[in-house]
Amino acid sequence: MPDIIEKIKQELINNVDEATKASGKRFFKEEVKTYGVKTSTASKISRQAFKDVKDYSKQEIFNLCDRLWRSGILEESFIACDWSYKLNRQYTEDDFFVFEKWVKEYVSNWASCDTLCNHTVGCFIEMYPAYINRIKEWTQSENRWVRRASAVSLIVPAKKGLFKEDIFEIADKLLLDTDDLVQKGYGWMLKSACSKHEEDVYQYVLSKKKVMPRTALRYAIEKMPAEKKQQAMKK
């Protein structure tokens, strides 16, 4: 049987869309390797290919994910993220070190960062909350994507009202970060926390607004009522 990864690569090549390839460049400041396949099509290819490996062990599938990550190609990273998340019921504590490796060694753009962290890492943290302390360590990384990951890993838990104090602690650690994609990341985290803790987030923003970068502030208050937005934006 042909190598599953080679089959995936060929399917992606067969579905290159020139318009998608051209438009994709607008979404990234950095150079991103991409086939130019629509996200919906890549998701379909991922689902279909997973049927060939669903009976493999978790470790075997993670090894395939690692191969996909190593290519550095956007669509292949999406498939790796999809497959790792499909295994969430099998996660054990040791899997954190697999996911951390992917974040630190392979993530090279905001899309791969968010796809991995929103789902795979976020789900893991809900299952094993003690590892939130390892996530907090990411805030001190020299790698912008690792710092962003520390915030966007809590997007889904934040919407559920989880980890409120940890979210504010991470925001504190990232507060003065000069990288706009990190600012957007922790601003998004705070915005997500608004779904259950709007007043707490509002008071946090008010207490930090003199030093919080405007990019982060705007993200954090995006879904607040107009009156609160006006107060938060006042200099």
CSV table of C-alpha atoms in Angstrom, one decimal:
chain,number,residue,atom,x,y,z
A,1,MET,CA,0.0,0.0,0.0
A,2,PRO,CA,1.3,3.5,-0.8
A,3,ASP,CA,2.7,5.4,2.1
A,4,ILE,CA,-0.2,7.3,3.7
A,5,ILE,CA,1.7,10.6,3.9
A,6,GLU,CA,2.6,10.4,0.2
A,7,LYS,CA,-1.1,9.7,-0.6
A,8,ILE,CA,-2.1,12.8,1.4
A,9,LYS,CA,0.6,14.9,-0.3
A,10,GLN,CA,-0.7,13.8,-3.7
A,11,GLU,CA,-4.3,14.5,-2.8
A,12,LEU,CA,-3.3,18.0,-1.7
A,13,ILE,CA,-1.4,18.6,-4.9
A,14,ASN,CA,-4.4,17.4,-6.9
A,15,ASN,CA,-6.6,19.9,-5.2
A,16,VAL,CA,-4.5,23.0,-5.5
A,17,ASP,CA,-6.6,26.1,-6.2
A,18,GLU,CA,-4.7,29.0,-7.7
A,19,ALA,CA,-7.1,31.6,-6.4
A,20,THR,CA,-6.7,30.2,-2.9
A,21,LYS,CA,-3.0,30.1,-3.3
A,22,ALA,CA,-2.9,33.8,-4.4
A,23,SER,CA,-5.3,35.1,-1.8
A,24,GLY,CA,-3.6,33.2,1.1
A,25,LYS,CA,-0.5,35.4,0.9
A,26,ARG,CA,-2.6,38.3,2.2
A,27,PHE,CA,-3.2,36.6,5.6
A,28,PHE,CA,0.4,36.3,6.6
A,29,LYS,CA,3.3,38.7,7.2
A,30,GLU,CA,5.8,35.9,7.2
A,31,GLU,CA,6.6,33.5,4.3
A,32,VAL,CA,4.3,30.5,4.6
A,33,LYS,CA,4.7,27.3,2.7
A,34,THR,CA,1.3,26.3,1.3
A,35,TYR,CA,-0.1,24.2,-1.5
A,36,GLY,CA,-3.0,26.6,-1.9
A,37,VAL,CA,-5.8,24.2,-1.0
A,38,LYS,CA,-9.1,25.5,0.4
A,39,THR,CA,-9.4,24.8,4.1
A,40,SER,CA,-12.7,22.9,3.6
A,41,THR,CA,-11.0,20.7,1.0
A,42,ALA,CA,-8.0,20.0,3.2
A,43,SER,CA,-10.4,19.0,6.0
A,44,LYS,CA,-12.2,16.6,3.7
A,45,ILE,CA,-8.8,15.1,2.7
A,46,SER,CA,-7.9,14.8,6.4
A,47,ARG,CA,-11.2,13.0,7.2
A,48,GLN,CA,-10.8,10.6,4.3
A,49,ALA,CA,-7.2,9.8,5.1
A,50,PHE,CA,-7.9,9.2,8.8
A,51,LYS,CA,-10.1,6.2,7.8
A,52,ASP,CA,-6.9,4.5,6.7
A,53,VAL,CA,-5.2,5.0,10.1
A,54,LYS,CA,-8.0,5.0,12.6
A,55,ASP,CA,-7.1,1.6,13.9
A,56,TYR,CA,-3.4,2.5,14.4
A,57,SER,CA,-2.1,3.0,17.9
A,58,LYS,CA,-2.0,6.6,19.3
A,59,GLN,CA,1.7,6.6,19.1
A,60,GLU,CA,1.7,5.5,15.4
A,61,ILE,CA,-0.7,8.3,14.5
A,62,PHE,CA,1.3,10.8,16.5
A,63,ASN,CA,4.4,9.7,14.5
A,64,LEU,CA,2.5,10.4,11.3
A,65,CYS,CA,1.4,13.8,12.7
A,66,ASP,CA,5.1,14.5,13.4
A,67,ARG,CA,6.0,13.7,9.8
A,68,LEU,CA,3.3,16.0,8.6
A,69,TRP,CA,4.5,18.8,10.9
A,70,ARG,CA,8.1,18.4,9.7
A,71,SER,CA,7.1,19.3,6.1
A,72,GLY,CA,6.5,22.9,7.2
A,73,ILE,CA,3.5,23.1,4.8
A,74,LEU,CA,0.4,24.8,6.1
A,75,GLU,CA,-2.2,22.2,4.9
A,76,GLU,CA,-0.2,19.3,6.3
A,77,SER,CA,0.0,21.0,9.7
A,78,PHE,CA,-3.8,21.3,9.6
A,79,ILE,CA,-4.1,17.6,9.0
A,80,ALA,CA,-1.7,16.9,11.9
A,81,CYS,CA,-3.8,19.1,14.2
A,82,ASP,CA,-7.0,17.4,13.1
A,83,TRP,CA,-5.7,13.9,13.7
A,84,SER,CA,-4.2,14.7,17.1
A,85,TYR,CA,-7.4,16.2,18.2
A,86,LYS,CA,-9.4,13.2,17.1
A,87,LEU,CA,-7.5,11.2,19.6
A,88,ASN,CA,-8.4,13.4,22.6
A,89,ARG,CA,-10.2,10.6,24.4
A,90,GLN,CA,-6.9,8.8,24.6
A,91,TYR,CA,-4.8,11.6,25.9
A,92,THR,CA,-2.5,10.9,28.8
A,93,GLU,CA,-0.2,13.2,30.7
A,94,ASP,CA,2.9,12.3,28.7
A,95,ASP,CA,1.2,13.6,25.6
A,96,PHE,CA,1.9,17.2,26.8
A,97,PHE,CA,5.5,16.8,25.8
A,98,VAL,CA,4.6,15.7,22.3
A,99,PHE,CA,2.3,18.8,21.9
A,100,GLU,CA,4.9,21.1,23.4
A,101,LYS,CA,7.5,19.8,21.0
A,102,TRP,CA,5.2,20.6,18.1
A,103,VAL,CA,4.6,24.1,19.4
A,104,LYS,CA,8.2,24.9,20.0
A,105,GLU,CA,9.8,23.2,17.0
A,106,TYR,CA,7.2,23.2,14.2
A,107,VAL,CA,4.7,26.0,14.5
A,108,SER,CA,5.8,28.9,12.3
A,109,ASN,CA,2.6,30.9,11.6
A,110,TRP,CA,-0.5,32.1,13.5
A,111,ALA,CA,-2.9,29.7,11.6
A,112,SER,CA,-1.0,26.5,12.6
A,113,CYS,CA,-0.5,27.9,16.1
A,114,ASP,CA,-4.2,28.6,16.6
A,115,THR,CA,-5.4,25.3,15.0
A,116,LEU,CA,-3.1,23.2,17.3
A,117,CYS,CA,-3.6,25.2,20.5
A,118,ASN,CA,-7.4,25.9,20.3
A,119,HIS,CA,-8.2,22.3,20.0
A,120,THR,CA,-5.5,19.8,20.8
A,121,VAL,CA,-3.7,21.7,23.6
A,122,GLY,CA,-6.8,23.4,24.9
A,123,CYS,CA,-8.5,20.0,25.3
A,124,PHE,CA,-5.5,18.5,27.0
A,125,ILE,CA,-5.4,21.4,29.5
A,126,GLU,CA,-9.0,20.8,30.4
A,127,MET,CA,-8.3,17.2,31.0
A,128,TYR,CA,-5.0,17.8,32.9
A,129,PRO,CA,-5.3,21.3,34.4
A,130,ALA,CA,-2.1,20.9,36.4
A,131,TYR,CA,-0.2,21.5,33.1
A,132,ILE,CA,-1.5,25.1,33.0
A,133,ASN,CA,1.8,25.9,34.8
A,134,ARG,CA,3.8,24.6,31.9
A,135,ILE,CA,1.6,26.8,29.6
A,136,LYS,CA,2.5,29.8,31.7
A,137,GLU,CA,6.2,29.1,31.1
A,138,TRP,CA,5.6,29.6,27.4
A,139,THR,CA,5.0,33.3,28.0
A,140,GLN,CA,8.7,33.8,28.6
A,141,SER,CA,9.8,32.2,25.3
A,142,GLU,CA,11.8,34.1,22.8
A,143,ASN,CA,9.7,32.4,20.1
A,144,ARG,CA,6.6,34.6,19.3
A,145,TRP,CA,4.5,31.6,18.4
A,146,VAL,CA,5.2,29.9,21.7
A,147,ARG,CA,4.2,33.1,23.5
A,148,ARG,CA,1.0,33.3,21.4
A,149,ALA,CA,0.4,29.7,22.1
A,150,SER,CA,0.3,30.4,25.9
A,151,ALA,CA,-2.8,32.5,25.3
A,152,VAL,CA,-4.6,30.8,22.5
A,153,SER,CA,-4.4,27.4,24.2
A,154,LEU,CA,-7.0,28.8,26.6
A,155,ILE,CA,-9.5,30.2,24.1
A,156,VAL,CA,-12.0,27.3,24.3
A,157,PRO,CA,-11.6,26.8,28.1
A,158,ALA,CA,-12.1,30.5,28.5
A,159,LYS,CA,-15.4,30.4,26.7
A,160,LYS,CA,-16.5,27.8,29.2
A,161,GLY,CA,-15.6,30.0,32.2
A,162,LEU,CA,-12.6,27.9,33.1
A,163,PHE,CA,-9.2,29.1,34.4
A,164,LYS,CA,-10.2,32.7,35.1
A,165,GLU,CA,-7.3,33.5,37.4
A,166,ASP,CA,-4.8,31.7,35.2
A,167,ILE,CA,-6.0,33.7,32.2
A,168,PHE,CA,-5.4,37.0,34.0
A,169,GLU,CA,-2.0,35.8,35.1
A,170,ILE,CA,-1.1,34.9,31.5
A,171,ALA,CA,-2.4,38.3,30.4
A,172,ASP,CA,-0.2,39.9,33.0
A,173,LYS,CA,2.9,38.1,31.7
A,174,LEU,CA,2.2,39.0,28.1
A,175,LEU,CA,0.8,42.5,28.9
A,176,LEU,CA,3.7,44.5,27.5
A,177,ASP,CA,4.7,42.2,24.7
A,178,THR,CA,5.6,44.2,21.6
A,179,ASP,CA,4.7,41.6,19.1
A,180,ASP,CA,1.3,42.4,17.6
A,181,LEU,CA,0.4,38.7,17.0
A,182,VAL,CA,1.0,38.0,20.7
A,183,GLN,CA,-1.0,41.0,21.6
A,184,LYS,CA,-3.9,39.8,19.5
A,185,GLY,CA,-3.5,36.3,21.0
A,186,TYR,CA,-3.9,37.4,24.6
A,187,GLY,CA,-6.6,40.0,23.7
A,188,TRP,CA,-8.5,37.2,22.0
A,189,MET,CA,-8.1,35.1,25.2
A,190,LEU,CA,-9.6,37.9,27.3
A,191,LYS,CA,-12.4,38.4,24.8
A,192,SER,CA,-13.2,34.7,25.1
A,193,ALA,CA,-13.3,34.9,28.9
A,194,CYS,CA,-15.9,37.6,28.6
A,195,SER,CA,-18.5,35.0,27.7
A,196,LYS,CA,-18.7,34.0,31.4
A,197,HIS,CA,-16.7,36.7,33.2
A,198,GLU,CA,-17.4,40.0,31.3
A,199,GLU,CA,-17.3,42.2,34.4
A,200,ASP,CA,-14.1,40.7,35.6
A,201,VAL,CA,-12.4,41.2,32.2
A,202,TYR,CA,-13.8,44.7,32.0
A,203,GLN,CA,-12.3,45.7,35.4
A,204,TYR,CA,-9.0,44.0,34.4
A,205,VAL,CA,-8.9,46.0,31.2
A,206,LEU,CA,-9.7,49.3,33.0
A,207,SER,CA,-6.9,48.6,35.5
A,208,LYS,CA,-4.4,48.0,32.7
A,209,LYS,CA,-5.5,50.3,30.0
A,210,LYS,CA,-2.8,52.9,30.6
A,211,VAL,CA,-0.1,50.3,29.6
A,212,MET,CA,-2.0,47.7,27.6
A,213,PRO,CA,-1.2,47.9,23.9
A,214,ARG,CA,-4.3,49.2,22.0
A,215,THR,CA,-4.3,46.2,19.7
A,216,ALA,CA,-4.8,43.9,22.7
A,217,LEU,CA,-7.3,46.2,24.3
A,218,ARG,CA,-9.5,46.4,21.2
A,219,TYR,CA,-9.5,42.6,20.9
A,220,ALA,CA,-10.4,42.2,24.6
A,221,ILE,CA,-13.4,44.5,24.6
A,222,GLU,CA,-14.7,43.6,21.1
A,223,LYS,CA,-17.9,41.9,22.4
A,224,MET,CA,-18.6,44.2,25.3
A,225,PRO,CA,-21.5,46.7,25.3
A,226,ALA,CA,-20.9,50.0,23.6
A,227,GLU,CA,-20.8,51.9,26.9
A,228,LYS,CA,-18.1,49.7,28.4
A,229,LYS,CA,-16.1,49.9,25.1
A,230,GLN,CA,-16.2,53.7,25.3
A,231,GLN,CA,-14.9,53.7,28.9
A,232,ALA,CA,-12.2,51.2,28.1
A,233,MET,CA,-11.0,53.2,25.1
A,234,LYS,CA,-10.8,56.5,26.9
A,235,LYS,CA,-7.2,57.7,27.3
